[in-house]
mmCIF file of C-alpha atoms in Angstrom:
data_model
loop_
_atom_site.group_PDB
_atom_site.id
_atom_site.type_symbol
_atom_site.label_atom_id
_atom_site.label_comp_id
_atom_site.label_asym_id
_atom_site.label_seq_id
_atom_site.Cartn_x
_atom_site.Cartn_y
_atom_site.Cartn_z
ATOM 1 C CA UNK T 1 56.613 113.197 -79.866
ATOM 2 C CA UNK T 2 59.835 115.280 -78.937
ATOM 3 C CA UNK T 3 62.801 114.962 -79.851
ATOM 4 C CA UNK T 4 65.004 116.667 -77.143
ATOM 5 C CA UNK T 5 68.011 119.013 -77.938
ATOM 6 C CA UNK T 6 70.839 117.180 -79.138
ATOM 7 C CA UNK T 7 69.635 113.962 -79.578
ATOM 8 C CA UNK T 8 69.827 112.266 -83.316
ATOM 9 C CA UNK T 9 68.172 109.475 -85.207
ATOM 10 C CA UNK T 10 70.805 107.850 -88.121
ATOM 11 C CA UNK T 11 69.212 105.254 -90.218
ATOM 12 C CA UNK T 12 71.573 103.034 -92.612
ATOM 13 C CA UNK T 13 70.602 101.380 -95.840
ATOM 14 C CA UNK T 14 67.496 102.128 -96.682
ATOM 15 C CA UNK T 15 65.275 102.332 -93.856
ATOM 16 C CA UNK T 16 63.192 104.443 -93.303
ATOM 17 C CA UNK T 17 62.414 107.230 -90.406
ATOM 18 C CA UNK T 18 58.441 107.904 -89.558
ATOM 19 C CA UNK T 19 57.089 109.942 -86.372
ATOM 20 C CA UNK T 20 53.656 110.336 -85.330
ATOM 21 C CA UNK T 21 52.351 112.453 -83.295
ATOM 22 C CA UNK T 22 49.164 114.050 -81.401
ATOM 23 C CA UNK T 23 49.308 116.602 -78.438
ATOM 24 C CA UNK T 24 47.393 116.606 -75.554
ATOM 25 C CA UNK T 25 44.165 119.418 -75.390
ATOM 26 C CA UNK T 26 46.294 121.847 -72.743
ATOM 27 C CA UNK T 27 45.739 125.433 -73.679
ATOM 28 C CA UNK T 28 49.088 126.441 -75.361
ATOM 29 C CA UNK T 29 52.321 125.160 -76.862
ATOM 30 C CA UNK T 30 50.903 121.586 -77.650
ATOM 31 C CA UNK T 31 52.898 120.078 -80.046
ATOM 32 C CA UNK T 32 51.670 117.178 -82.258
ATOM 33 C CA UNK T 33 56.029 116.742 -83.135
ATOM 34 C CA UNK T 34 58.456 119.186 -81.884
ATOM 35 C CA UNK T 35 62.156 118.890 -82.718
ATOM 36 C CA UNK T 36 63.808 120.804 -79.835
ATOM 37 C CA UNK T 37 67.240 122.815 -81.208
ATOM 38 C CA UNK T 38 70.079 120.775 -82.284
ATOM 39 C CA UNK T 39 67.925 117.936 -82.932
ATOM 40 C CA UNK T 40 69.007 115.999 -85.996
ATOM 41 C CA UNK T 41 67.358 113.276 -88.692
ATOM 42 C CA UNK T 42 69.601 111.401 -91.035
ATOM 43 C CA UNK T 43 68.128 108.685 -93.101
ATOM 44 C CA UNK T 44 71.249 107.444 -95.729
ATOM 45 C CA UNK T 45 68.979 105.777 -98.205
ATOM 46 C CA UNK T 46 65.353 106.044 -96.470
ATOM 47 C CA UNK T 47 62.918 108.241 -96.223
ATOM 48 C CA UNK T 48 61.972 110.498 -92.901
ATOM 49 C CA UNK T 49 58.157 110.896 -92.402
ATOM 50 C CA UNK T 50 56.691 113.380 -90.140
ATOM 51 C CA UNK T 51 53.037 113.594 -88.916
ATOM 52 C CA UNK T 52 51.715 116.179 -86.441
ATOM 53 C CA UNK T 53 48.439 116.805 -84.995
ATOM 54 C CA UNK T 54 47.988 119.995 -82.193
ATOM 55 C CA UNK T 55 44.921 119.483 -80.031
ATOM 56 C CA UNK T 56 45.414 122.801 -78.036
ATOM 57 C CA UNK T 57 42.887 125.683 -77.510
ATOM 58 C CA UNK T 58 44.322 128.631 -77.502
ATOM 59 C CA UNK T 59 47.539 130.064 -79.184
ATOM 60 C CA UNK T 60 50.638 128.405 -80.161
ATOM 61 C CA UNK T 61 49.772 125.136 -81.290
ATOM 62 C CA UNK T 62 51.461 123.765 -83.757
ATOM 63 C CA UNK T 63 51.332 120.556 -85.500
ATOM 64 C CA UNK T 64 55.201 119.937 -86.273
ATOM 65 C CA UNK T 65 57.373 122.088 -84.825
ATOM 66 C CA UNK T 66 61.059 122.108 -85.943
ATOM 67 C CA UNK T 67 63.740 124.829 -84.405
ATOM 68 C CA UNK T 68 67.370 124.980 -85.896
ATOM 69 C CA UNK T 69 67.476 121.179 -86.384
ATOM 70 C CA UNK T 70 68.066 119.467 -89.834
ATOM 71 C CA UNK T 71 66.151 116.783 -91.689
ATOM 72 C CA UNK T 72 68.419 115.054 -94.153
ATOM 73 C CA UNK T 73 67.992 111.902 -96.567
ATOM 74 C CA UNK T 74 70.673 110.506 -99.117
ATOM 75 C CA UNK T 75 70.287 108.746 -102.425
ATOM 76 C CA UNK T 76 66.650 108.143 -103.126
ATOM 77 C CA UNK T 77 65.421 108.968 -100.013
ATOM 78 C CA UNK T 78 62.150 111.443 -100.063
ATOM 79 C CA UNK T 79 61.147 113.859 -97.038
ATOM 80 C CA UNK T 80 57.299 114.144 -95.961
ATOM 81 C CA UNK T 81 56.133 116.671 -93.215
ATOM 82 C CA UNK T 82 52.091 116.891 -92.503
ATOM 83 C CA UNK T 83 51.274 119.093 -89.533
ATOM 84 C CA UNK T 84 47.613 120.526 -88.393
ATOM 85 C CA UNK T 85 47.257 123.165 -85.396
ATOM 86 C CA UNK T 86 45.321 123.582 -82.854
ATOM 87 C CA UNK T 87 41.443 122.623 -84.367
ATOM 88 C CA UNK T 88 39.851 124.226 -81.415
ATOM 89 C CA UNK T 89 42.436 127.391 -80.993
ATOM 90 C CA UNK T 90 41.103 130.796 -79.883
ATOM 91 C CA UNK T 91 43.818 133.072 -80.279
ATOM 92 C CA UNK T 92 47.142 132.929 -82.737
ATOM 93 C CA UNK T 93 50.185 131.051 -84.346
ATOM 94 C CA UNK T 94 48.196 127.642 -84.631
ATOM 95 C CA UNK T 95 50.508 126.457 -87.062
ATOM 96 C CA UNK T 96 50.425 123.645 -89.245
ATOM 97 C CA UNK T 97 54.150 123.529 -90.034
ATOM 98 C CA UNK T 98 56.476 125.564 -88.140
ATOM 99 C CA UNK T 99 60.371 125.522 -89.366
ATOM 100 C CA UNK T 100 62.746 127.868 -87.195
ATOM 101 C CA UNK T 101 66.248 127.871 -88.413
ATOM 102 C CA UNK T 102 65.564 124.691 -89.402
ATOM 103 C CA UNK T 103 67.066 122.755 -92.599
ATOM 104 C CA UNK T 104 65.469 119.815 -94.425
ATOM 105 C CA UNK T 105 67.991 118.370 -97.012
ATOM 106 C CA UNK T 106 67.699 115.836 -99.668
ATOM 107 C CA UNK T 107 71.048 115.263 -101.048
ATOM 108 C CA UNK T 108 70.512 113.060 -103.720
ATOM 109 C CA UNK T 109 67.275 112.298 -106.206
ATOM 110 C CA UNK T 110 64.467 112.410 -103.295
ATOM 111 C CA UNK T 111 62.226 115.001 -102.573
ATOM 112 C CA UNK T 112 60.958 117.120 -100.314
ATOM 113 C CA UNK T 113 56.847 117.659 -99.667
ATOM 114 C CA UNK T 114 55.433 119.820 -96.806
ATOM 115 C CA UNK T 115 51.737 120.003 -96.143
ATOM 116 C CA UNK T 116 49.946 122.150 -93.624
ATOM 117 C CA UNK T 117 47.049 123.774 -92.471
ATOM 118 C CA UNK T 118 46.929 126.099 -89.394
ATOM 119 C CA UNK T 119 44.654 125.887 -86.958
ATOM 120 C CA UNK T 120 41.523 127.955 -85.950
ATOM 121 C CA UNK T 121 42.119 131.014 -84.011
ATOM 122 C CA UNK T 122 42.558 134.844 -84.665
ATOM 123 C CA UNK T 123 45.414 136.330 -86.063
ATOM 124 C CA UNK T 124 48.876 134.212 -87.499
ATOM 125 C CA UNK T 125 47.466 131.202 -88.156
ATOM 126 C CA UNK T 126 49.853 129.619 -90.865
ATOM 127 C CA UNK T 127 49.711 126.720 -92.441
ATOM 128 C CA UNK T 128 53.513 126.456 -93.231
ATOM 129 C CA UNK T 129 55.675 128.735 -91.563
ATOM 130 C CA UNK T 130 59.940 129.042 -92.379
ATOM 131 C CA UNK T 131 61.163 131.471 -90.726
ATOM 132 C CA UNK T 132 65.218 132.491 -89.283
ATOM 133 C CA UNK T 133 66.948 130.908 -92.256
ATOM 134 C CA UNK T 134 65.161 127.464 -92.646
ATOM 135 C CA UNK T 135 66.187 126.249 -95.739
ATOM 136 C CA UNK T 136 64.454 123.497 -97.948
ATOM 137 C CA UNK T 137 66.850 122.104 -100.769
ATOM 138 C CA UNK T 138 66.814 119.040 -102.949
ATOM 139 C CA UNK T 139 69.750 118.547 -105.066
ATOM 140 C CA UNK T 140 67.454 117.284 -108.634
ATOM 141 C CA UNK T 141 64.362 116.394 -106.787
ATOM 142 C CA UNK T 142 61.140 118.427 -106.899
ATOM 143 C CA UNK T 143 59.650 120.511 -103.660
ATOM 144 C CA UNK T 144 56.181 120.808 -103.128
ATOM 145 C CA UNK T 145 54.985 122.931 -100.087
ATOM 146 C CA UNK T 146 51.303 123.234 -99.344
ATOM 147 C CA UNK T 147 49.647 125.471 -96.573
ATOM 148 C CA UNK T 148 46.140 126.363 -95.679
ATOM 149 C CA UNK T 149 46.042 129.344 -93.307
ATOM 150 C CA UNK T 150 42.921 129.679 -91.266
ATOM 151 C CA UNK T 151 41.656 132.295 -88.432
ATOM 152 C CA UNK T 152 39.058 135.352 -88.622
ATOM 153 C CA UNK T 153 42.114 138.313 -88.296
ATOM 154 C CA UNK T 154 45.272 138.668 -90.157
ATOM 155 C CA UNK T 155 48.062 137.492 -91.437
ATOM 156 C CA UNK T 156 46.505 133.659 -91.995
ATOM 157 C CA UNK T 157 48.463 132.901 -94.849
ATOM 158 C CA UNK T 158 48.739 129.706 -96.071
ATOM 159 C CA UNK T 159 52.919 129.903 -96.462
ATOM 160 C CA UNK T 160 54.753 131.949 -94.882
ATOM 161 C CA UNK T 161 58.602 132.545 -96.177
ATOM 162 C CA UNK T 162 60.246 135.232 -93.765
ATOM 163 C CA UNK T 163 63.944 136.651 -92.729
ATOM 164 C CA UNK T 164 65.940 135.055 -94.605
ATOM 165 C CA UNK T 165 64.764 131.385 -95.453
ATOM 166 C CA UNK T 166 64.979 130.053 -98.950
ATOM 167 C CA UNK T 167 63.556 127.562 -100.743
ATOM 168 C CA UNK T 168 66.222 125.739 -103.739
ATOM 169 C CA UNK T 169 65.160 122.918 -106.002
ATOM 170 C CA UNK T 170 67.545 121.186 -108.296
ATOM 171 C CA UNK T 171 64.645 119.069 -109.769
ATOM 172 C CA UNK T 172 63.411 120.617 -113.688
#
């Protein structure tokens, strides 16, 4: 599934947002769900679920990839991101979650759960990556973020919060 650059999903009342997605078993840059830049998600009493599966071999196969887009849900309305990478990667930055400048928002009582585990492969093999000022922010509800990091090298951390992202919960 992609969601090209500049194009939007708005859901009103409270429906709900899911997208599902497996990649094909080309050798890199197979995305289960990529949201290209400027890509937006806006569910105004919903929830937005994202699932991602990477099937590539080699190196940069990520399971949900996200680059300076934003993911935001009003009122009750919960966000849910699941991404695997690449199972049968050789090399690096299988990711399971990838955020680039990206932004998921819940700005009222929902919250906000990412889950990922990289894929097999060498070196950078994340399971939840925010990186360039992603930001993940709930106004009172609680974030969860989960990553397994796999790979027989370094730097396989399960999450991964670099230059400038943050990570603000208003939940107690």
């Amino acid at each position: 599934v992609q969601l090209g650059a500049g194009s939007d999903i708005n859901v009103t009342g409270t429906g709900s947002v899911t997208l599902r997605g497996t990649s094909g078993i080309g050798t890199s840059n197979n995305y289960g769900v990529e949201l290209v830049s400027g890509s937006d998600i806006l569910a105004s009493g919903g929830d937005v679920n994202i699932f991602g599966t990477s099937r590539g071999k080699t190196s940069g196969n990520k399971g949900v990839s996200i680059a300076t887009s934003v993911i935001e849900t009003e009122g009750a309305g919960k966000i849910l991101i699941e991404g695997t990478g690449g199972a049968a990667a050789t090399s690096s930055a299988n990711f399971g979650i990838d955020l680039n400048g990206a932004t998921a928002r819940a700005t009222g009582a929902g919250t906000i759960t990412l889950t990922g585990q990289a894929g097999t492969g060498t070196t950078t093999n994340r399971g939840v990556k925010l990186a360039n000022s992603s930001v993940l922010s709930t106004a009172s509800g609680d974030i969860t973020v989960a990553g397994t990091g796999r790979g027989t090298g370094a730097q396989n951390g399960g999450i991964s919060v670099e230059t400038n992202s943050r990570i603000t919960s208003g939940g107690a």
